[in-house]
Tab-separated table of C-alpha atoms and ligand atoms in Angstrom:
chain	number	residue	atom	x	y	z
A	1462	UNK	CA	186.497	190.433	183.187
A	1463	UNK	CA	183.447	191.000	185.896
A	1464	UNK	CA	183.734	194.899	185.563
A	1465	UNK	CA	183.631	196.243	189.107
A	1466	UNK	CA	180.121	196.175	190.046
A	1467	UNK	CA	180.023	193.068	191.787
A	1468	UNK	CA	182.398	193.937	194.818
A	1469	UNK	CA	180.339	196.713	196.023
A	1470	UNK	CA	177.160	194.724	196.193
A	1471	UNK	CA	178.913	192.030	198.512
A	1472	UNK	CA	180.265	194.698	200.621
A	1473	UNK	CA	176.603	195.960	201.008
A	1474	UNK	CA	176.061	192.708	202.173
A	1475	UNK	CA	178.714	192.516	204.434
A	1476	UNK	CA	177.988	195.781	205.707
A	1477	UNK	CA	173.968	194.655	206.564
A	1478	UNK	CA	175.303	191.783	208.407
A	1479	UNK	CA	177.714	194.166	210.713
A	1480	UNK	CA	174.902	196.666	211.080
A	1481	UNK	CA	172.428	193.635	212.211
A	1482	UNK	CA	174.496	192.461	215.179
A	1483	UNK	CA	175.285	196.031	216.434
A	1484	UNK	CA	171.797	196.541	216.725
A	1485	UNK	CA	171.121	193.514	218.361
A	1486	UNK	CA	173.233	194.236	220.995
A	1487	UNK	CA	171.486	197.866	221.635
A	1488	UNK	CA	168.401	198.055	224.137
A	1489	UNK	CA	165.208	199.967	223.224
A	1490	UNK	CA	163.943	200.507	226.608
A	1491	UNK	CA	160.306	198.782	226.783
A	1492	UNK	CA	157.482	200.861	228.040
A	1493	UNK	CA	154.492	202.386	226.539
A	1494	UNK	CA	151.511	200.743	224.384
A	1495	UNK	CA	152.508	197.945	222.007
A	1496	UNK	CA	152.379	199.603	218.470
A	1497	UNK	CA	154.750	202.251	220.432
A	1498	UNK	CA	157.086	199.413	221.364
A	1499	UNK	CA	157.140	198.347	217.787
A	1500	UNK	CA	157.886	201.810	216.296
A	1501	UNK	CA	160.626	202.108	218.036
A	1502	UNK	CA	162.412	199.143	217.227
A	1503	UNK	CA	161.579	199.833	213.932
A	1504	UNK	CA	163.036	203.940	214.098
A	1505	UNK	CA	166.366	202.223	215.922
A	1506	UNK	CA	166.826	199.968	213.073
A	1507	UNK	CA	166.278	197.243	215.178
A	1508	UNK	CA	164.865	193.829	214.278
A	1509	UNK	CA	160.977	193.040	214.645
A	1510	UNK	CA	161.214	188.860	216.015
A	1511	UNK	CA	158.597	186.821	215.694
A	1512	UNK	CA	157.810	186.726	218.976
A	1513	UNK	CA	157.532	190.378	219.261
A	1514	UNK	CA	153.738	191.710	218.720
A	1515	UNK	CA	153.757	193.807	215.484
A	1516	UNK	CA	150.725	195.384	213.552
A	1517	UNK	CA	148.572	192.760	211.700
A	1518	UNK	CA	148.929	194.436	208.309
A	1519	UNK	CA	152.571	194.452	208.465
A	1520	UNK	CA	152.432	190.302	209.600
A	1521	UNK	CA	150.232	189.935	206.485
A	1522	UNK	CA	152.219	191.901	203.696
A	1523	UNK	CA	155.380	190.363	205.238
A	1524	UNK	CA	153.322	186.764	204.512
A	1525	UNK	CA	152.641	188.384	200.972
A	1526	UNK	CA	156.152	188.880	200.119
A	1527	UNK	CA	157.879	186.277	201.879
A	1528	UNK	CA	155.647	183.790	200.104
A	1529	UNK	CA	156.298	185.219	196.493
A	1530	UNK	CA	159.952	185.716	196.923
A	1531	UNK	CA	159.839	181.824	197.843
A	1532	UNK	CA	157.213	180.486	195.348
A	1533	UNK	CA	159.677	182.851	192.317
A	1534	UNK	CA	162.921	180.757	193.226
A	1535	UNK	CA	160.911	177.439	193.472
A	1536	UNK	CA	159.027	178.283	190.076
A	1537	UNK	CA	162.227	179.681	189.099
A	1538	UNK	CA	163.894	176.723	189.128
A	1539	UNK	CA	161.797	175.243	185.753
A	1540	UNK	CA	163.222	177.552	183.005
A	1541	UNK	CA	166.826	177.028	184.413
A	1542	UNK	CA	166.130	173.379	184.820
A	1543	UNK	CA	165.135	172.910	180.684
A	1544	UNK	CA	168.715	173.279	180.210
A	1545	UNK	CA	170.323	170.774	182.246
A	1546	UNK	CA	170.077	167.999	180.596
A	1547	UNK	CA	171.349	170.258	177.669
A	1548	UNK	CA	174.453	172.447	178.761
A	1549	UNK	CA	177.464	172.370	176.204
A	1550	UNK	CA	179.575	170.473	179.008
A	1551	UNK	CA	179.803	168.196	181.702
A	1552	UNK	CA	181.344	171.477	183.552
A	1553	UNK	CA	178.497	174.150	182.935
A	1554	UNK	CA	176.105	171.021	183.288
A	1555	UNK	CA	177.669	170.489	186.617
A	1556	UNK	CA	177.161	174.231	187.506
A	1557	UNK	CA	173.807	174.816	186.247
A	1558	UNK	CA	172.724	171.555	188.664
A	1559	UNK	CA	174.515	173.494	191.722
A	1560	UNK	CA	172.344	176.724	190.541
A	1561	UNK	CA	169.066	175.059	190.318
A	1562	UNK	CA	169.750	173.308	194.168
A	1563	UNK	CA	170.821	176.236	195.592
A	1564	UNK	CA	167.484	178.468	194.381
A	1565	UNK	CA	165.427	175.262	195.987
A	1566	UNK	CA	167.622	175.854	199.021
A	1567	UNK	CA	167.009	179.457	198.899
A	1568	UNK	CA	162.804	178.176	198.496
A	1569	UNK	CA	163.113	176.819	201.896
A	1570	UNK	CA	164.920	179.497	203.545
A	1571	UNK	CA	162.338	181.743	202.426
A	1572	UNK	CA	159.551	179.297	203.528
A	1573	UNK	CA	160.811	178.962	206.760
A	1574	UNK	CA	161.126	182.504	207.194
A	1575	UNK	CA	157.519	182.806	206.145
A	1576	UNK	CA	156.704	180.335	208.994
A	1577	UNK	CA	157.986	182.317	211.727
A	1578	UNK	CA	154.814	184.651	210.828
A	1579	UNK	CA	152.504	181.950	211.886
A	1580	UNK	CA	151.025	180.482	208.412
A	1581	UNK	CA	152.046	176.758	207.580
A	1582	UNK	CA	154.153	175.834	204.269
A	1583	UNK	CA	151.540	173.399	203.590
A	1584	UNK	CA	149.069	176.460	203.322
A	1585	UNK	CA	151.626	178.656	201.141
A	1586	UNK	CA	152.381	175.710	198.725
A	1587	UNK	CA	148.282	175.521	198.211
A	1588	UNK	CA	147.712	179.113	197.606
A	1589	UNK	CA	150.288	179.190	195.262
A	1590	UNK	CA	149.065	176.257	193.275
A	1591	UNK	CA	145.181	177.794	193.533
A	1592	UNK	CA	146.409	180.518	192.153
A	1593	UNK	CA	146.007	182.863	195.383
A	1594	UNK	CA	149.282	184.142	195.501
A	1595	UNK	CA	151.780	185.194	192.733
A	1596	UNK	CA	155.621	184.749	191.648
A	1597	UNK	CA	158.153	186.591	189.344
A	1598	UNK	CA	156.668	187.621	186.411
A	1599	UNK	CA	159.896	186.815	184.539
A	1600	UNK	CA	160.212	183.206	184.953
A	1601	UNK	CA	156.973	183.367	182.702
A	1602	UNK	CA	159.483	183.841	179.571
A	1603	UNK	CA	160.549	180.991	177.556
A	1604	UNK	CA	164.518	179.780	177.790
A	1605	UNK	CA	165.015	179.242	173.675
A	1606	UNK	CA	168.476	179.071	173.995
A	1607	UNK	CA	171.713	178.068	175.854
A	1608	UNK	CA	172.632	181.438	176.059
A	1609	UNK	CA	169.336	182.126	177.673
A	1610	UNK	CA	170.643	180.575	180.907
A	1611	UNK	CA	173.771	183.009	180.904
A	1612	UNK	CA	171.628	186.010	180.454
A	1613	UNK	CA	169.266	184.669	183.301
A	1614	UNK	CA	172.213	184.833	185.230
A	1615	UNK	CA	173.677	188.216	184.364
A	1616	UNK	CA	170.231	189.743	184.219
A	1617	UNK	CA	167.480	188.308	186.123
A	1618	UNK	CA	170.057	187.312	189.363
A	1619	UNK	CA	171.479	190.975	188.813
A	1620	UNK	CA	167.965	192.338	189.224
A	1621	UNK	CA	167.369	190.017	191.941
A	1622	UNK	CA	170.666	191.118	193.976
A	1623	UNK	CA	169.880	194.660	193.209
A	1624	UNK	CA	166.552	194.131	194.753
A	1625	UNK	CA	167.694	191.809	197.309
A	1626	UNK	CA	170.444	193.873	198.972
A	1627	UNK	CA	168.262	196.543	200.684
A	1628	UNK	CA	166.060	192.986	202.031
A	1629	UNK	CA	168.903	192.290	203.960
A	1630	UNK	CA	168.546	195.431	206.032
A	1631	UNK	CA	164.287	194.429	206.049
A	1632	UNK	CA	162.828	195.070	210.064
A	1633	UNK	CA	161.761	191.568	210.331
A	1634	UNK	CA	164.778	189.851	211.580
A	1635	UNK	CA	163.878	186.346	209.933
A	1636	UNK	CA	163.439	187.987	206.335
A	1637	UNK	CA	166.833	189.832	206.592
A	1638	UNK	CA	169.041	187.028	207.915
A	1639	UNK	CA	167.299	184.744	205.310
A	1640	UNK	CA	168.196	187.187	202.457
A	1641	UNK	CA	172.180	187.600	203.560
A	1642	UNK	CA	172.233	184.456	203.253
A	1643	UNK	CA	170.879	184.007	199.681
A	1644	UNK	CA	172.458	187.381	198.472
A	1645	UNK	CA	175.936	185.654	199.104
A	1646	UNK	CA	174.709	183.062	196.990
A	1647	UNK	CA	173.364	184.923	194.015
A	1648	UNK	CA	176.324	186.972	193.913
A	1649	UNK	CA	178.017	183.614	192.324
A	1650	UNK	CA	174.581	183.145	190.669
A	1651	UNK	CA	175.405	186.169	188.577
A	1652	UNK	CA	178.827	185.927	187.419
A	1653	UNK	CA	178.322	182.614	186.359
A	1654	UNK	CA	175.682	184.318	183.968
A	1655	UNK	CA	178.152	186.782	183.061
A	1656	UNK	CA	180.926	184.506	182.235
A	1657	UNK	CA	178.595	182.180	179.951
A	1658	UNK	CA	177.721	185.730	178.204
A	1659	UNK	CA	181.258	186.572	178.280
A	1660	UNK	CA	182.209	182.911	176.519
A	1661	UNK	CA	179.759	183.148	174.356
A	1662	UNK	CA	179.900	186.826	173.098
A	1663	UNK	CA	183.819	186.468	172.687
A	1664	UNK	CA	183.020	183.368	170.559
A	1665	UNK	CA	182.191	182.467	167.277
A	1666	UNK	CA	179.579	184.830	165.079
A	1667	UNK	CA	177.049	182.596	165.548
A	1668	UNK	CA	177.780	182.488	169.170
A	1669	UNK	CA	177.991	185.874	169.731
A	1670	UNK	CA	174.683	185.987	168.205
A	1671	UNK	CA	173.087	183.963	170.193
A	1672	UNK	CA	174.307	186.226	173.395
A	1673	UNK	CA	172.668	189.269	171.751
A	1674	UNK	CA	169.518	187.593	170.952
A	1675	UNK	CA	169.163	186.197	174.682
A	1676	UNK	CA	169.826	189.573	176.413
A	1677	UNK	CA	167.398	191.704	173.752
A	1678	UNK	CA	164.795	188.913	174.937
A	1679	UNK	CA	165.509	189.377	178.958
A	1680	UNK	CA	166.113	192.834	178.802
A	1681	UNK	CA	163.167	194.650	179.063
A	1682	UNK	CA	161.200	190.985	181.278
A	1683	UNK	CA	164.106	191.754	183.903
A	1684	UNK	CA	163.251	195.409	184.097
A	1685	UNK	CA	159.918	194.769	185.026
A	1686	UNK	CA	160.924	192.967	187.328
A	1687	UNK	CA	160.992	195.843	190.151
A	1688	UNK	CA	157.079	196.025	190.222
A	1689	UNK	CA	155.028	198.812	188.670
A	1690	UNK	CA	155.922	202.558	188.382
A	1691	UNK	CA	156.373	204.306	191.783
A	1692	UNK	CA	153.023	206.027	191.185
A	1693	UNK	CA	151.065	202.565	190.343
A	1694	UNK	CA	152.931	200.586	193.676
A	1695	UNK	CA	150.345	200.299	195.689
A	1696	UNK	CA	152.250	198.770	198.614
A	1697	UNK	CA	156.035	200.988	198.498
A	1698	UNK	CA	154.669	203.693	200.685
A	1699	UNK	CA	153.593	201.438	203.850
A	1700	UNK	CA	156.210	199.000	202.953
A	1701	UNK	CA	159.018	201.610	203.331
A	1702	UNK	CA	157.420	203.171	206.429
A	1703	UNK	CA	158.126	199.903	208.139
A	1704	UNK	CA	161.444	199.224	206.819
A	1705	UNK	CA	160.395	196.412	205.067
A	1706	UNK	CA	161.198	197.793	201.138
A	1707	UNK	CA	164.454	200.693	201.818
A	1708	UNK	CA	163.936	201.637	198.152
A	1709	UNK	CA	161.111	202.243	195.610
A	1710	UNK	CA	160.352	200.327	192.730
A	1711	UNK	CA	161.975	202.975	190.243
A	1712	UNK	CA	164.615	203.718	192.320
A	1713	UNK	CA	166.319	200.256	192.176
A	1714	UNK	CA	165.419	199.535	188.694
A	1715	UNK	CA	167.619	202.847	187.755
A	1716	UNK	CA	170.504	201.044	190.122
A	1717	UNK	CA	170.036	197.948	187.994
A	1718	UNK	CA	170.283	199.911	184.292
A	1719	UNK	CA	172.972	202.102	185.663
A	1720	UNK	CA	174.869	198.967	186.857
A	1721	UNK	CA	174.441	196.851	183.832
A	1722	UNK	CA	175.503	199.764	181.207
A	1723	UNK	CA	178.969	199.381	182.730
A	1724	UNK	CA	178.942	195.336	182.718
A	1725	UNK	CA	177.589	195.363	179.253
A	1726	UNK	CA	180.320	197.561	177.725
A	1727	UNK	CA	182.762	194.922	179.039
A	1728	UNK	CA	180.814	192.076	177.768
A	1729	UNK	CA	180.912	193.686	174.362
A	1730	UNK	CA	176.937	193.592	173.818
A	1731	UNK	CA	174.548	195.860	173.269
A	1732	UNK	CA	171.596	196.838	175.370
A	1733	UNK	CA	168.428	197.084	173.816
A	1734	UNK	CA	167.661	200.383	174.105
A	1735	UNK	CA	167.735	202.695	171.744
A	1736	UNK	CA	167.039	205.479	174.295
A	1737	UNK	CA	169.582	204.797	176.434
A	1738	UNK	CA	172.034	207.416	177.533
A	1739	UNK	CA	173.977	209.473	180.233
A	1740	UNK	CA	172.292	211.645	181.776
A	1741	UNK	CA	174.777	214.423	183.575
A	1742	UNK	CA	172.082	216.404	184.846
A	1743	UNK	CA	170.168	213.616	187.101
A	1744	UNK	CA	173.453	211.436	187.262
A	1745	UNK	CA	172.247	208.618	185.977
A	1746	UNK	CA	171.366	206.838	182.635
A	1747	UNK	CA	168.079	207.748	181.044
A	1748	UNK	CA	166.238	204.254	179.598
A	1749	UNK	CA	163.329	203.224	178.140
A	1750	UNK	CA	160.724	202.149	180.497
A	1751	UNK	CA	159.481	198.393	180.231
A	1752	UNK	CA	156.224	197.812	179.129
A	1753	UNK	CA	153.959	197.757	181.924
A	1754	UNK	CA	151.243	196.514	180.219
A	1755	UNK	CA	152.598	193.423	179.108
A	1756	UNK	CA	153.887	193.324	183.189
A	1757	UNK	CA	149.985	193.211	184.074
A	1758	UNK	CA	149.290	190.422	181.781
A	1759	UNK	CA	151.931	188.350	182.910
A	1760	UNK	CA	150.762	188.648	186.443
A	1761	UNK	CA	147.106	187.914	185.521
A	1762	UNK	CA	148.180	184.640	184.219
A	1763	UNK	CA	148.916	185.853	180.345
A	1764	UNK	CA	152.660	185.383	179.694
A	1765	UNK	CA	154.006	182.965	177.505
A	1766	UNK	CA	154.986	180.099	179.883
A	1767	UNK	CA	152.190	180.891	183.005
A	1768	UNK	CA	150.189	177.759	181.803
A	1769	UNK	CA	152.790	175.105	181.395
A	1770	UNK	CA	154.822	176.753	185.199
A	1771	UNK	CA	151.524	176.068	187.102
A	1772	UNK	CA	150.724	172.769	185.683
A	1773	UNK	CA	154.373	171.552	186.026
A	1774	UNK	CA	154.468	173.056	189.617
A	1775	UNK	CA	150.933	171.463	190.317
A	1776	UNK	CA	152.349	167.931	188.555
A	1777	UNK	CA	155.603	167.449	191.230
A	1778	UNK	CA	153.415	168.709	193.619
A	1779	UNK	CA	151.354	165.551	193.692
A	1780	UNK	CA	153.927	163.428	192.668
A	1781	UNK	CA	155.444	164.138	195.662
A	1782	UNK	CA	152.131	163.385	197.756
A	1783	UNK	CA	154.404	159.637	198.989
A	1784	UNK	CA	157.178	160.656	199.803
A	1785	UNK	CA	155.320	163.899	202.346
A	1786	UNK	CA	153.228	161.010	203.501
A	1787	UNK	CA	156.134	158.534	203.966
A	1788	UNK	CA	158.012	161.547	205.715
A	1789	UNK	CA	154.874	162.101	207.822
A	1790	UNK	CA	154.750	158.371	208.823
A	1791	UNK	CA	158.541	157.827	209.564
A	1792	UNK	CA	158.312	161.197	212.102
A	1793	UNK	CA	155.464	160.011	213.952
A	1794	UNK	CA	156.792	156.339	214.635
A	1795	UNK	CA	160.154	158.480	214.982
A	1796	UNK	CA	158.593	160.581	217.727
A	1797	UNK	CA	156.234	157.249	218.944
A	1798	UNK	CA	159.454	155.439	219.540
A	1799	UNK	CA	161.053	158.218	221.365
A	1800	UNK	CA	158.261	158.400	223.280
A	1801	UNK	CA	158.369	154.801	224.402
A	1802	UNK	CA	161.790	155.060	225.412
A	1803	UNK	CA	161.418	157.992	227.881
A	1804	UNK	CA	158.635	156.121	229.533
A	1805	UNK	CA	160.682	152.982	229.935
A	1806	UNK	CA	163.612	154.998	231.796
A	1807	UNK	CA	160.961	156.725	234.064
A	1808	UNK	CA	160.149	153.077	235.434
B	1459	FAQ	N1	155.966	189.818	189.355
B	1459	FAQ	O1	152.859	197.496	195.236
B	1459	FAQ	P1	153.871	196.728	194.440
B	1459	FAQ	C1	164.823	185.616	191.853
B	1459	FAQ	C2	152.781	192.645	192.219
B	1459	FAQ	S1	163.665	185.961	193.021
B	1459	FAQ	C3	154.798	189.449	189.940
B	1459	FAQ	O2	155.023	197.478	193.916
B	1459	FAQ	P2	155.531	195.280	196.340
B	1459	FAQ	C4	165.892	184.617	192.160
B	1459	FAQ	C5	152.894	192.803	193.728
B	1459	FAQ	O3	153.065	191.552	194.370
B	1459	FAQ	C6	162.530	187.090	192.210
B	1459	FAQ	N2	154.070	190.300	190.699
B	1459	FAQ	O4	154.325	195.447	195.307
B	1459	FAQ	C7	166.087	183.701	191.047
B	1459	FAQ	C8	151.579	193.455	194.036
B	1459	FAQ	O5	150.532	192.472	193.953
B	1459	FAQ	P3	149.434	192.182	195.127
B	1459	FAQ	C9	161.472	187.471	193.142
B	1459	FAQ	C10	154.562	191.543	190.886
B	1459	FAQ	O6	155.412	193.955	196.966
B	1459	FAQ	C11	166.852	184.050	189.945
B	1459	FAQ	C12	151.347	194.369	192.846
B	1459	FAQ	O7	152.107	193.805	191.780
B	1459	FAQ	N3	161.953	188.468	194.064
B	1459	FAQ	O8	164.710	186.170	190.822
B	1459	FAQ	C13	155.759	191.972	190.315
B	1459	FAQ	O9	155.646	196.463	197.231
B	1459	FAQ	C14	167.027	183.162	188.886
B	1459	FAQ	C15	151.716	195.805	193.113
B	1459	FAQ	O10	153.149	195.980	193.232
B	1459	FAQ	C16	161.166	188.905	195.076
B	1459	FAQ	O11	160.063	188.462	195.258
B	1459	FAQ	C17	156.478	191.045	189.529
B	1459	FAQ	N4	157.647	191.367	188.933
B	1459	FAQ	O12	156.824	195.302	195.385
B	1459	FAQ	C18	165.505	182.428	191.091
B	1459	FAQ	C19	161.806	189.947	195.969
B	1459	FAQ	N5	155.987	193.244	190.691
B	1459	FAQ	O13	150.128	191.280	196.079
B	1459	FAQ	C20	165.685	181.533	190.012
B	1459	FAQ	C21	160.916	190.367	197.085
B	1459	FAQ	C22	154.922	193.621	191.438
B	1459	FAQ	O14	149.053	193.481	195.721
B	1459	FAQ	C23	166.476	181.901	188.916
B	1459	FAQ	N6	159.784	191.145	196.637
B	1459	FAQ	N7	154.071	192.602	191.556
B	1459	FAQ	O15	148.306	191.494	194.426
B	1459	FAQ	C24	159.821	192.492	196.459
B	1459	FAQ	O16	160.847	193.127	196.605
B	1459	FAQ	C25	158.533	193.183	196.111
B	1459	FAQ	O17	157.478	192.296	196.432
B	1459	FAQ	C26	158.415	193.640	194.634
B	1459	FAQ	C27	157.036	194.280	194.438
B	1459	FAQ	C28	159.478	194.688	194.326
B	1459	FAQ	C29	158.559	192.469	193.657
């Protein structure tokens, strides 16, 4: 029912996980000025630690990314989340719930990685909600429907794994291990997308319709979801000279088309694309590019849902100023206590 694209893309997985404790077990022989230390490590595919001294620009657009990758699956979490309370059954309620926790798990993972590079969550969470750093364009698009939640699944966590994959194999140790660890997780992300397509496309008319409307609405959101155009990416070049990005922008959004042309053929829906088709020379599908104008907008703050994300996001966020204080509190007397005690068994 799957198709056979998912296999492969756990196998990559696999395969980045192997590859990252070989090379931890090879020496690069120290010697020679710093930034020649570091280029090293990074030509022998080793990992970059955080106690290891790296290049200031490559500490800051690892921040950068780190910190959007987390603040997209926390924001993420709000246009899955409107459906909840509303999935057909206590079953797909049940497994939407698990979805939503695990992209707040994969939040923390993320922020902790982040961390390691010497910035504070506190700080992250407070540029995101000033508006100083970004997330995912696409979780500025409405969820209308149920069906919207299985074509986040098939589409958005498929463009997410396709982009994630090559992170796992990233030079900064933290970031990798963090992201074999979530791609494991979206894997089941996206076939749980797929099978509420599948459900509803093998359904009744109006069902079906409601599949068809939901993927012509993510479609072309999930595509721009790689960045800009190769020749508008104004980080790819540096990015892939330190192993951070393995791939360019355009090069894994043609993965993701050429992957989903096969799944949607055995979901029995239609791609919106009028333009799309085989192409023998280049072997791969030709497609219509996204609108990467609209892609601007959203990131400026334009998209449908920007508004209501950052003033729901800025709402929990001080609702939740107890329970950090409370936290706060209970560690201290915690550690206080602690402290006491060692002193009484030195006397
Ligand atoms: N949205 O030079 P590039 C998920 C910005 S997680 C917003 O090409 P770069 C799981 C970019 O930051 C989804 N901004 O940038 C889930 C830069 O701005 P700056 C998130 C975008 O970094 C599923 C400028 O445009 N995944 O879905 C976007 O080399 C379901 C120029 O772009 C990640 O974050 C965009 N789409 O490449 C959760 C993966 N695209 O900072 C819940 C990690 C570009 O100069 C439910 N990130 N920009 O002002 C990456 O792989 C990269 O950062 C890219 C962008 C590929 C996103």
């Amino acid at each position: 029912m799957y198709g056979n694209d998912f296999a492969p893309l756990l196998e990559q997985v696999d395969s980045a996980e192997r590859d990252l404790h070989a090379a931890s077990e090879r020496t690069v022989e120290p010697g020679g000025e710093l930034q020649e230390y570091f280029d090293a490590i990074v030509a022998a595919d080793q990992k970059i630690e955080p106690r290891d001294w790296m290049p200031e620009a490559y500490r800051k657009t690892l921040i950068r990314q780190i910190a959007q990758h987390a603040h997209s699956e926390i924001i993420g979490m709000q246009p899955e989340g409107n459906w909840i309370s509303r999935a057909p059954t206590l079953k797909r309620k049940a497994i939407l719930l698990a979805k939503v926790q695990d992209e707040a798990g994969h939040g923390l993972y993320l922020y902790a990685a982040a961390e390691t590079l010497g910035i504070s969550r506190e700080e992250l969470v407070e540029m995101l909600i000033e508006g100083r750093q970004k997330y995912s364009s696409i979780f500025n698009y409405p969820t209308l429907t149920w069906a919207d939640i299985g074509a986040i699944g098939w589409l958005v966590d498929g463009a997410a794994i396709v982009n994630q994959v090559p992170l796992c194999r990233c030079s900064y140790g933290p970031y990798a291990r963090a992201m074999i660890r979530i791609c494991k997780e979206e894997s089941f992300h996206q076939r749980q997308g797929y099978e509420i397509l599948h459900t509803l496309s093998h359904g009744t008319p109006a069902q079906r319709e409601m599949a068809q409307d939901a993927v012509n609405r993510w479609w072309y959101p999930s595509l721009a979801m790689f960045g800009p155009p190769d020749g508008d990416s104004t980080h790819s070049e540096r990015s892939m000279a330190w192993k951070i990005k393995r791939f360019t922008n355009d090069e894994l959004r043609q993965r993701f088309v050429d992957m989903c042309v096969q799944q949607a053929g055995v979901l029995g829906l239609e791609l919106p694309d009028p333009g799309l088709r085989w192409n023998d020379e280049r072997g791969a599908h030709d497609y219509t590019q996204p609108d990467y104008d609209e892609l601007m907008r959203v990131i400026k703050g334009e998209g449908p849902c920007n508004r209501q994300r950052m003033a729901h996001r800025r709402r929990a966020y001080e609702d939740g100023a107890w329970v950090r204080e409370a936290a706060q509190k209970h560690a201290e007397k915690k550690a206080a206590r602690k402290h006491a005690e060692k002193k009484a068994a030195r006397v």
